[in-house]
């Protein structure tokens, strides 16, 4: 009888080891689950952004973003813009942003200025279905897009 107990002990310990290692409990960070390729091939239309006062603002000026694997480009409200970017997992960073300098109506100009400022401060993104959120380096969602 004692022999059987000792024979089961390694099996019980092995079972505990598998449970301790566990599988995906859904609690892991999104860094490993985001695919930067999900940004590419789509036109993303800005729907919301965070104001300087921390409020969510609905955007209706046609701000867009397109990613090609190394460059983001689009319309920033009134002008065209582009910048290089690097993305790994859910982390993303942008190089210097270049934009044309047309004279714009005041409301479009303020939206454009705020968008380009926030874009320069982005540290991560999350694509979920047809929507994308871009977060500042503190993880605060500041730009919300929908596929166009």
PDB file of C-alpha atoms in Angstrom:
ATOM      1  CA  UNK A   1       0.000   0.000   0.000  1.00  0.00           C
ATOM      2  CA  UNK A   2       2.845   2.423   0.830  1.00  0.00           C
ATOM      3  CA  UNK A   3       4.361   1.813  -2.593  1.00  0.00           C
ATOM      4  CA  UNK A   4       1.186   3.031  -4.341  1.00  0.00           C
ATOM      5  CA  UNK A   5       1.160   6.287  -2.362  1.00  0.00           C
ATOM      6  CA  UNK A   6       4.755   7.029  -3.336  1.00  0.00           C
ATOM      7  CA  UNK A   7       4.002   6.167  -6.979  1.00  0.00           C
ATOM      8  CA  UNK A   8       1.167   8.716  -7.027  1.00  0.00           C
ATOM      9  CA  UNK A   9       3.222  11.465  -5.405  1.00  0.00           C
ATOM     10  CA  UNK A  10       5.175  12.361  -8.587  1.00  0.00           C
ATOM     11  CA  UNK A  11       1.924  12.487 -10.570  1.00  0.00           C
ATOM     12  CA  UNK A  12       0.294  14.793  -8.023  1.00  0.00           C
ATOM     13  CA  UNK A  13       3.357  17.080  -7.988  1.00  0.00           C
ATOM     14  CA  UNK A  14       3.390  17.128 -11.798  1.00  0.00           C
ATOM     15  CA  UNK A  15      -0.286  18.100 -11.851  1.00  0.00           C
ATOM     16  CA  UNK A  16       0.392  20.982  -9.439  1.00  0.00           C
ATOM     17  CA  UNK A  17       3.294  22.123 -11.609  1.00  0.00           C
ATOM     18  CA  UNK A  18       1.037  22.339 -14.681  1.00  0.00           C
ATOM     19  CA  UNK A  19      -1.601  24.269 -12.751  1.00  0.00           C
ATOM     20  CA  UNK A  20       1.013  26.658 -11.348  1.00  0.00           C
ATOM     21  CA  UNK A  21       2.401  27.363 -14.815  1.00  0.00           C
ATOM     22  CA  UNK A  22      -1.144  27.871 -16.044  1.00  0.00           C
ATOM     23  CA  UNK A  23      -2.341  28.982 -19.417  1.00  0.00           C
ATOM     24  CA  UNK A  24      -3.642  32.304 -20.543  1.00  0.00           C
ATOM     25  CA  UNK A  25      -5.740  33.706 -17.746  1.00  0.00           C
ATOM     26  CA  UNK A  26      -6.616  36.841 -19.720  1.00  0.00           C
ATOM     27  CA  UNK A  27      -4.680  38.963 -17.259  1.00  0.00           C
ATOM     28  CA  UNK A  28      -1.573  39.397 -19.341  1.00  0.00           C
ATOM     29  CA  UNK A  29      -0.780  42.795 -20.823  1.00  0.00           C
ATOM     30  CA  UNK A  30      -1.843  43.673 -24.358  1.00  0.00           C
ATOM     31  CA  UNK A  31       1.805  44.147 -25.449  1.00  0.00           C
ATOM     32  CA  UNK A  32       1.994  40.514 -26.533  1.00  0.00           C
ATOM     33  CA  UNK A  33      -1.425  40.365 -28.211  1.00  0.00           C
ATOM     34  CA  UNK A  34      -1.327  43.378 -30.530  1.00  0.00           C
ATOM     35  CA  UNK A  35      -0.159  42.957 -34.091  1.00  0.00           C
ATOM     36  CA  UNK A  36       1.291  46.153 -35.600  1.00  0.00           C
ATOM     37  CA  UNK A  37       0.260  44.754 -38.982  1.00  0.00           C
ATOM     38  CA  UNK A  38      -3.384  45.365 -37.939  1.00  0.00           C
ATOM     39  CA  UNK A  39      -2.729  49.086 -38.469  1.00  0.00           C
ATOM     40  CA  UNK A  40      -1.768  48.645 -42.109  1.00  0.00           C
ATOM     41  CA  UNK A  41      -3.962  48.643 -45.198  1.00  0.00           C
ATOM     42  CA  UNK A  42      -6.781  50.608 -43.610  1.00  0.00           C
ATOM     43  CA  UNK A  43      -7.743  54.231 -43.530  1.00  0.00           C
ATOM     44  CA  UNK A  44      -8.362  55.208 -39.915  1.00  0.00           C
ATOM     45  CA  UNK A  45     -10.715  58.140 -39.233  1.00  0.00           C
ATOM     46  CA  UNK A  46     -10.337  60.038 -35.955  1.00  0.00           C
ATOM     47  CA  UNK A  47     -13.636  60.045 -34.049  1.00  0.00           C
ATOM     48  CA  UNK A  48     -12.584  61.334 -30.598  1.00  0.00           C
ATOM     49  CA  UNK A  49      -9.630  62.943 -28.914  1.00  0.00           C
ATOM     50  CA  UNK A  50      -8.771  64.233 -25.488  1.00  0.00           C
ATOM     51  CA  UNK A  51      -8.830  68.008 -25.098  1.00  0.00           C
ATOM     52  CA  UNK A  52      -6.131  69.922 -23.234  1.00  0.00           C
ATOM     53  CA  UNK A  53      -8.608  70.071 -20.329  1.00  0.00           C
ATOM     54  CA  UNK A  54      -8.908  66.275 -20.225  1.00  0.00           C
ATOM     55  CA  UNK A  55     -12.384  66.063 -21.776  1.00  0.00           C
ATOM     56  CA  UNK A  56     -13.325  63.780 -24.669  1.00  0.00           C
ATOM     57  CA  UNK A  57     -14.123  65.730 -27.822  1.00  0.00           C
ATOM     58  CA  UNK A  58     -16.025  64.309 -30.802  1.00  0.00           C
ATOM     59  CA  UNK A  59     -14.010  65.064 -33.966  1.00  0.00           C
ATOM     60  CA  UNK A  60     -15.843  65.859 -37.202  1.00  0.00           C
ATOM     61  CA  UNK A  61     -13.142  67.517 -39.297  1.00  0.00           C
ATOM     62  CA  UNK A  62     -11.949  64.511 -41.328  1.00  0.00           C
ATOM     63  CA  UNK A  63      -8.677  63.709 -39.559  1.00  0.00           C
ATOM     64  CA  UNK A  64      -7.263  60.481 -40.998  1.00  0.00           C
ATOM     65  CA  UNK A  65      -4.315  58.135 -40.606  1.00  0.00           C
ATOM     66  CA  UNK A  66      -2.890  55.457 -42.891  1.00  0.00           C
ATOM     67  CA  UNK A  67      -0.021  53.148 -41.911  1.00  0.00           C
ATOM     68  CA  UNK A  68       2.256  51.364 -44.398  1.00  0.00           C
ATOM     69  CA  UNK A  69       4.607  49.524 -42.043  1.00  0.00           C
ATOM     70  CA  UNK A  70       7.041  52.389 -41.520  1.00  0.00           C
ATOM     71  CA  UNK A  71       5.173  55.642 -42.274  1.00  0.00           C
ATOM     72  CA  UNK A  72       1.939  57.181 -41.057  1.00  0.00           C
ATOM     73  CA  UNK A  73       0.274  59.715 -43.354  1.00  0.00           C
ATOM     74  CA  UNK A  74      -3.084  61.369 -43.688  1.00  0.00           C
ATOM     75  CA  UNK A  75      -5.031  64.554 -43.252  1.00  0.00           C
ATOM     76  CA  UNK A  76      -4.710  66.353 -39.927  1.00  0.00           C
ATOM     77  CA  UNK A  77      -7.876  68.393 -40.335  1.00  0.00           C
ATOM     78  CA  UNK A  78      -6.780  70.859 -42.961  1.00  0.00           C
ATOM     79  CA  UNK A  79      -3.255  69.869 -43.961  1.00  0.00           C
ATOM     80  CA  UNK A  80      -1.544  66.666 -45.048  1.00  0.00           C
ATOM     81  CA  UNK A  81       0.996  65.129 -42.662  1.00  0.00           C
ATOM     82  CA  UNK A  82       3.390  62.210 -42.451  1.00  0.00           C
ATOM     83  CA  UNK A  83       5.912  60.720 -40.041  1.00  0.00           C
ATOM     84  CA  UNK A  84       7.928  57.562 -39.621  1.00  0.00           C
ATOM     85  CA  UNK A  85       6.888  55.136 -36.907  1.00  0.00           C
ATOM     86  CA  UNK A  86       8.083  52.000 -35.168  1.00  0.00           C
ATOM     87  CA  UNK A  87       5.703  49.498 -33.592  1.00  0.00           C
ATOM     88  CA  UNK A  88       6.422  46.386 -31.542  1.00  0.00           C
ATOM     89  CA  UNK A  89       3.569  44.586 -29.820  1.00  0.00           C
ATOM     90  CA  UNK A  90       1.274  47.357 -28.661  1.00  0.00           C
ATOM     91  CA  UNK A  91       4.073  49.921 -28.279  1.00  0.00           C
ATOM     92  CA  UNK A  92       4.401  52.570 -30.967  1.00  0.00           C
ATOM     93  CA  UNK A  93       6.503  55.693 -31.386  1.00  0.00           C
ATOM     94  CA  UNK A  94       6.560  58.327 -34.084  1.00  0.00           C
ATOM     95  CA  UNK A  95       9.450  60.222 -35.609  1.00  0.00           C
ATOM     96  CA  UNK A  96       9.254  63.950 -36.350  1.00  0.00           C
ATOM     97  CA  UNK A  97       5.901  64.879 -37.896  1.00  0.00           C
ATOM     98  CA  UNK A  98       5.955  66.917 -41.113  1.00  0.00           C
ATOM     99  CA  UNK A  99       2.837  68.727 -42.347  1.00  0.00           C
ATOM    100  CA  UNK A 100       1.849  71.154 -45.060  1.00  0.00           C
ATOM    101  CA  UNK A 101       1.037  74.666 -43.852  1.00  0.00           C
ATOM    102  CA  UNK A 102      -2.170  75.821 -45.570  1.00  0.00           C
ATOM    103  CA  UNK A 103      -4.131  78.538 -43.845  1.00  0.00           C
ATOM    104  CA  UNK A 104      -7.087  76.840 -42.170  1.00  0.00           C
ATOM    105  CA  UNK A 105     -10.343  77.979 -40.549  1.00  0.00           C
ATOM    106  CA  UNK A 106      -9.847  78.447 -36.804  1.00  0.00           C
ATOM    107  CA  UNK A 107     -11.827  75.366 -35.680  1.00  0.00           C
ATOM    108  CA  UNK A 108      -9.982  73.077 -38.119  1.00  0.00           C
ATOM    109  CA  UNK A 109      -6.646  74.598 -37.099  1.00  0.00           C
ATOM    110  CA  UNK A 110      -7.247  74.020 -33.390  1.00  0.00           C
ATOM    111  CA  UNK A 111      -8.266  70.389 -34.054  1.00  0.00           C
ATOM    112  CA  UNK A 112      -5.203  69.909 -36.244  1.00  0.00           C
ATOM    113  CA  UNK A 113      -2.833  71.429 -33.699  1.00  0.00           C
ATOM    114  CA  UNK A 114      -4.196  69.272 -30.881  1.00  0.00           C
ATOM    115  CA  UNK A 115      -4.138  66.086 -33.000  1.00  0.00           C
ATOM    116  CA  UNK A 116      -0.517  66.564 -34.063  1.00  0.00           C
ATOM    117  CA  UNK A 117       0.477  67.364 -30.468  1.00  0.00           C
ATOM    118  CA  UNK A 118      -1.202  64.203 -29.159  1.00  0.00           C
ATOM    119  CA  UNK A 119       0.201  62.062 -31.978  1.00  0.00           C
ATOM    120  CA  UNK A 120       3.728  63.075 -30.980  1.00  0.00           C
ATOM    121  CA  UNK A 121       3.014  61.876 -27.411  1.00  0.00           C
ATOM    122  CA  UNK A 122       1.634  58.410 -28.297  1.00  0.00           C
ATOM    123  CA  UNK A 123       3.259  55.405 -26.639  1.00  0.00           C
ATOM    124  CA  UNK A 124       0.879  52.518 -27.382  1.00  0.00           C
ATOM    125  CA  UNK A 125      -2.122  51.460 -29.417  1.00  0.00           C
ATOM    126  CA  UNK A 126      -4.869  48.861 -29.302  1.00  0.00           C
ATOM    127  CA  UNK A 127      -6.876  47.607 -32.268  1.00  0.00           C
ATOM    128  CA  UNK A 128     -10.186  45.955 -31.445  1.00  0.00           C
ATOM    129  CA  UNK A 129     -12.366  45.012 -34.389  1.00  0.00           C
ATOM    130  CA  UNK A 130     -12.839  48.126 -36.516  1.00  0.00           C
ATOM    131  CA  UNK A 131     -11.694  50.578 -33.837  1.00  0.00           C
ATOM    132  CA  UNK A 132      -8.297  51.692 -32.609  1.00  0.00           C
ATOM    133  CA  UNK A 133      -7.254  53.531 -29.484  1.00  0.00           C
ATOM    134  CA  UNK A 134      -3.945  55.361 -29.174  1.00  0.00           C
ATOM    135  CA  UNK A 135      -2.634  56.026 -25.693  1.00  0.00           C
ATOM    136  CA  UNK A 136      -0.081  58.491 -24.381  1.00  0.00           C
ATOM    137  CA  UNK A 137       3.054  57.218 -22.664  1.00  0.00           C
ATOM    138  CA  UNK A 138       1.148  57.032 -19.353  1.00  0.00           C
ATOM    139  CA  UNK A 139      -1.412  54.672 -20.942  1.00  0.00           C
ATOM    140  CA  UNK A 140      -4.229  57.226 -21.098  1.00  0.00           C
ATOM    141  CA  UNK A 141      -6.383  56.818 -24.229  1.00  0.00           C
ATOM    142  CA  UNK A 142      -6.115  60.135 -26.096  1.00  0.00           C
ATOM    143  CA  UNK A 143      -7.062  59.318 -29.723  1.00  0.00           C
ATOM    144  CA  UNK A 144      -9.894  57.064 -30.897  1.00  0.00           C
ATOM    145  CA  UNK A 145     -10.208  55.941 -34.531  1.00  0.00           C
ATOM    146  CA  UNK A 146     -12.609  53.877 -36.636  1.00  0.00           C
ATOM    147  CA  UNK A 147     -11.757  52.185 -39.909  1.00  0.00           C
ATOM    148  CA  UNK A 148     -12.830  54.395 -42.771  1.00  0.00           C
TER     149      UNK A 148
END
